[in-house]
CSV table of C-alpha atoms in Angstrom, one decimal:
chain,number,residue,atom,x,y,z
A,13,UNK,CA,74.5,138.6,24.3
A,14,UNK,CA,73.8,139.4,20.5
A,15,UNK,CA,70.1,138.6,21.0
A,16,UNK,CA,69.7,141.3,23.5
A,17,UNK,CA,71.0,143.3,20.9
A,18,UNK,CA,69.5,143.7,18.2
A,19,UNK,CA,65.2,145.9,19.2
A,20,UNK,CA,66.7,147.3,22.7
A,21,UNK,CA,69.8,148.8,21.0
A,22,UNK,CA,67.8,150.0,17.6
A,23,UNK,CA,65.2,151.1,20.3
A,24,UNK,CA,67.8,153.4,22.5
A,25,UNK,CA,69.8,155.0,19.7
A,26,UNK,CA,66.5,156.3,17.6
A,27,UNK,CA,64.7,157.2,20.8
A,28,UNK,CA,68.6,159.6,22.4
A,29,UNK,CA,69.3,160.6,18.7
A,30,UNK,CA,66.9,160.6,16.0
A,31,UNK,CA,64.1,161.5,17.7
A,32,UNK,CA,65.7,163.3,21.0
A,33,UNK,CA,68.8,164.8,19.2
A,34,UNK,CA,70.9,164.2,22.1
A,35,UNK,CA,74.6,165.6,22.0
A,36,UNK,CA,77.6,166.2,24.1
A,37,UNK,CA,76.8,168.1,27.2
A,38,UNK,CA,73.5,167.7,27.8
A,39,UNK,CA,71.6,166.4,30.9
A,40,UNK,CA,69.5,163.0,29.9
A,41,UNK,CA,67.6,161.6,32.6
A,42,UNK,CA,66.6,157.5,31.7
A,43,UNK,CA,63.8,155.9,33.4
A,44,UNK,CA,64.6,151.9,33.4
A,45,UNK,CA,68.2,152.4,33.2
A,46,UNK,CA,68.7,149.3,34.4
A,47,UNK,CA,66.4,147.3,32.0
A,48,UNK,CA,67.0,146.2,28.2
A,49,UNK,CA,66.4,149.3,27.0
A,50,UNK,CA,67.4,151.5,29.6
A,51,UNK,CA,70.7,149.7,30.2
A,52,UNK,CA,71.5,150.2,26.4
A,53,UNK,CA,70.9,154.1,26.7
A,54,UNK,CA,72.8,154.6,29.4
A,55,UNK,CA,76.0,153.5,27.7
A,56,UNK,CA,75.3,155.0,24.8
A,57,UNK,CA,74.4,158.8,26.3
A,58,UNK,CA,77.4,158.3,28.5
A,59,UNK,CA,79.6,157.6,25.3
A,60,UNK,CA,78.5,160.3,23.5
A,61,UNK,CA,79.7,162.7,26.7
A,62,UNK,CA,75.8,163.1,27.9
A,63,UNK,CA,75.6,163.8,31.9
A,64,UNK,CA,72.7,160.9,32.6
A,65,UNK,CA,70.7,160.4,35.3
A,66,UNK,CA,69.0,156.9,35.6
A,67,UNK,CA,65.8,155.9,37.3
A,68,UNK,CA,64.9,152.5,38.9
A,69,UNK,CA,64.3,150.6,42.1
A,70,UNK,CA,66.9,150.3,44.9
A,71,UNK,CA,68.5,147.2,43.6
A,72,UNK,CA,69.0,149.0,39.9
A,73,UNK,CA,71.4,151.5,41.7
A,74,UNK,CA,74.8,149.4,41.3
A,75,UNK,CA,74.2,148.5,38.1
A,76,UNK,CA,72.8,151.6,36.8
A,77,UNK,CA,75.7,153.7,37.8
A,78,UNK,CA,78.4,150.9,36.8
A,79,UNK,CA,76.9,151.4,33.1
A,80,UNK,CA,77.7,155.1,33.4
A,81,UNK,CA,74.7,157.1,35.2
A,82,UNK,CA,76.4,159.9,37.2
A,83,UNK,CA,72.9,160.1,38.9
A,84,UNK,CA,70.8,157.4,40.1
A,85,UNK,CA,66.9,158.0,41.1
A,86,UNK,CA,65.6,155.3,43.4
A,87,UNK,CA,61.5,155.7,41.9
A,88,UNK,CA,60.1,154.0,45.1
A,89,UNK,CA,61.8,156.2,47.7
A,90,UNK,CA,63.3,159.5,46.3
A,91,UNK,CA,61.7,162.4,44.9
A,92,UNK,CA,62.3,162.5,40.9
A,93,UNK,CA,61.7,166.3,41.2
A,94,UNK,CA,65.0,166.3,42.8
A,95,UNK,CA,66.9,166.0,39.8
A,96,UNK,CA,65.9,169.4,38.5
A,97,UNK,CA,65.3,170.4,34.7
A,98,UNK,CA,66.8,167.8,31.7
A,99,UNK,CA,67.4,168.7,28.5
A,100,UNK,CA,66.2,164.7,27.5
A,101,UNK,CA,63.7,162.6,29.3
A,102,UNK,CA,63.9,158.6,27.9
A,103,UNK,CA,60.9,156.8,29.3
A,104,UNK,CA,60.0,153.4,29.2
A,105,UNK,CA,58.0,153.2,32.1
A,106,UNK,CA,55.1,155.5,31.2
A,107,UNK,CA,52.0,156.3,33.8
A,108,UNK,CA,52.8,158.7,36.6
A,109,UNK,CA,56.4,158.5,35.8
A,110,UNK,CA,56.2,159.8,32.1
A,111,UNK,CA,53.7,162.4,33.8
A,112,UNK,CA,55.7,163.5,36.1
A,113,UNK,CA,58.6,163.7,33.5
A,114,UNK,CA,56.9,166.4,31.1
A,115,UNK,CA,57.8,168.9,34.1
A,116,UNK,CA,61.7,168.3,34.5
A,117,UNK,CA,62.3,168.8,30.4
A,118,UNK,CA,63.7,172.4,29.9
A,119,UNK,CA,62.5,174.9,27.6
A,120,UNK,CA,63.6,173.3,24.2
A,121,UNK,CA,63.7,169.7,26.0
A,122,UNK,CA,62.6,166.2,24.7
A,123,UNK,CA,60.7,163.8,26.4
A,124,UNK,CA,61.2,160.5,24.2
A,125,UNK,CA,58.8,157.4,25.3
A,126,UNK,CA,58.0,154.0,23.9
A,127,UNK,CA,55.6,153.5,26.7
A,128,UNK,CA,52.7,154.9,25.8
A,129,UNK,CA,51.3,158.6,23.8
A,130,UNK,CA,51.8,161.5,26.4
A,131,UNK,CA,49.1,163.5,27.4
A,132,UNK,CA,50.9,166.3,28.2
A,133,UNK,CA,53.3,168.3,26.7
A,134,UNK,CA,56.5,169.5,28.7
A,135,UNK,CA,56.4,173.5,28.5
A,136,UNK,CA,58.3,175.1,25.7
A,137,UNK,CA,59.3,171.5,24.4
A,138,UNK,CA,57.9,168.7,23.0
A,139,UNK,CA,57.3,164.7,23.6
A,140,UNK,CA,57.1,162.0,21.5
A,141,UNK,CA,56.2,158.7,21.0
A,142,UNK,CA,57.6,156.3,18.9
A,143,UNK,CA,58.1,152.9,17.9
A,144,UNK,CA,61.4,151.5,16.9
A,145,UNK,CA,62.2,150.8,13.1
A,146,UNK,CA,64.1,148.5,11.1
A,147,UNK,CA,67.5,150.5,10.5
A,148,UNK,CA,70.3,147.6,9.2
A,149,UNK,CA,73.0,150.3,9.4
A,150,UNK,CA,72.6,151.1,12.8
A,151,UNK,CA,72.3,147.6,13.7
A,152,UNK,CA,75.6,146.8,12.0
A,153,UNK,CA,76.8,149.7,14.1
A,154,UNK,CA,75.5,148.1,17.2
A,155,UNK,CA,76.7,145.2,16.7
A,156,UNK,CA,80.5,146.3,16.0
A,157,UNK,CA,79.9,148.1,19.0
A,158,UNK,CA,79.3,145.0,20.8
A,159,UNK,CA,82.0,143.1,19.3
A,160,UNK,CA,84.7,145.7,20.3
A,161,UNK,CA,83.1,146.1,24.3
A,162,UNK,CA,82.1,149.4,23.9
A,163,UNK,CA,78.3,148.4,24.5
A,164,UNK,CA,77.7,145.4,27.1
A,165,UNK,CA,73.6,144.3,27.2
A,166,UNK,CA,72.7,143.4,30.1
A,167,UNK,CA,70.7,139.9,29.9
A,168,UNK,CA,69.3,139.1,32.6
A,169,UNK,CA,67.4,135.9,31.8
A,170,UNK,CA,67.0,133.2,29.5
A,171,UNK,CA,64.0,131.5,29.5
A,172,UNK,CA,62.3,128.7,27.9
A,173,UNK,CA,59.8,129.2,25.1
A,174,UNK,CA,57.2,127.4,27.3
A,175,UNK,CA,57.7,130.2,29.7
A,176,UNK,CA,57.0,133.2,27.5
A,177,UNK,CA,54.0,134.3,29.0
A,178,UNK,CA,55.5,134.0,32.6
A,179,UNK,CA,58.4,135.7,31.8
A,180,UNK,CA,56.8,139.2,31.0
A,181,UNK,CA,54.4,138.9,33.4
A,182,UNK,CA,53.9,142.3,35.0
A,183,UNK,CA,55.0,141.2,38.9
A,184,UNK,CA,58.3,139.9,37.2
A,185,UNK,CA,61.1,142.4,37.3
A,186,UNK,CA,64.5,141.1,35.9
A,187,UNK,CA,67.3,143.9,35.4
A,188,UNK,CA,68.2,144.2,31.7
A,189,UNK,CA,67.2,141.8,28.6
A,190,UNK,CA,65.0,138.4,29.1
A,191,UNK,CA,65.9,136.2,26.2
A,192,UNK,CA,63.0,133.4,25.0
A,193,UNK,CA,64.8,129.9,24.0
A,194,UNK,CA,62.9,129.1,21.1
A,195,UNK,CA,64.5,125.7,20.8
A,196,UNK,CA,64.9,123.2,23.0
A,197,UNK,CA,68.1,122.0,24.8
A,198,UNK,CA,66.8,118.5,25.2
A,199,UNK,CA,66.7,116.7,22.1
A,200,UNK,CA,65.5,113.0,21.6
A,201,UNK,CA,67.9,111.0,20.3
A,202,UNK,CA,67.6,109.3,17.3
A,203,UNK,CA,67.6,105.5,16.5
């Protein structure tokens, strides 16, 4: 569980609260929420007394909710317009989705994405784009977080080094964190 840790939490704190500035009583909507990243920021919005609304697929409903989503969005069947205006948007996904997000952030809004640069701005707010940082602080932070239950990754698979490449292949969906095995389980014996 610690390896799931360590970029997907670093990753969800910077993107809800040091670039996003998410605090108590806000509305965060979180695209992936049942993913590495996604799963992380949902616990960690809901902690900090955020109403959040998480995006998936159908089979990310359960999961998303049990993590603390009061809201779930099913992207392949309901309307994200639905949902109304957010005073955070945390995007993972990108393409039409992070598109379609820039017009549900309300005037003084964030739209956070690791996805990809937006190309449009929501009105009256802004959107950014980062990539995580090293922060050993807030990874010991995590981590006691982890240690005392009050943050639960979500792996989801652990795969062999030999299987990297198949493992984030694009047609592969696996809810929360895939792991790589860098060393092997099998070891020859010695003589």
């Amino acid at each position: 569980m610690a390896a799931a840790l360590p970029i997907s939490g670093l990753t969800a704190w910077q993107g809800l609260f040091d670039h996003a500035h998410l605090t108590t009583g806000q509305t965060v909507l979180i695209h992936g929420a049942a993913g590495g990243v996604g799963s992380i920021a949902v616990q960690l919005a809901q902690e900090v007394g955020a109403h959040v609304i998480g995006t998936g697929r159908a089979d990310d409903r359960e999961v998303a909710l049990a993590l603390g989503a009061q809201t779930f969005v099913d992207l392949d069947a309901d309307d994200l317009r639905q949902v109304g205006e957010v005073d955070v948007v945390f995007d993972v996904i990108g393409g039409d989705i992070l598109e379609l997000s820039t017009e549900l952030v309300r005037p003084g809004g964030t739209l956070v994405t690791i996805a990809m640069p937006p190309t449009a701005q929501p009105k009256d707010g802004r959107a950014i784009f980062f990539v995580v940082e090293p922060d050993r602080a807030r990874l010991a932070d995590l981590a006691e977080r982890l240690r005392t239950g009050r943050l639960n990754p979500i792996v989801g698979a652990v795969r062999p080094l030999s299987e990297t490449p198949s493992a984030f292949a694009r047609h592969r969906r696996t809810p929360g964190k895939t792991i790589i095995q860098v060393t092997d389980e099998q070891r020859p014996q010695q003589s």
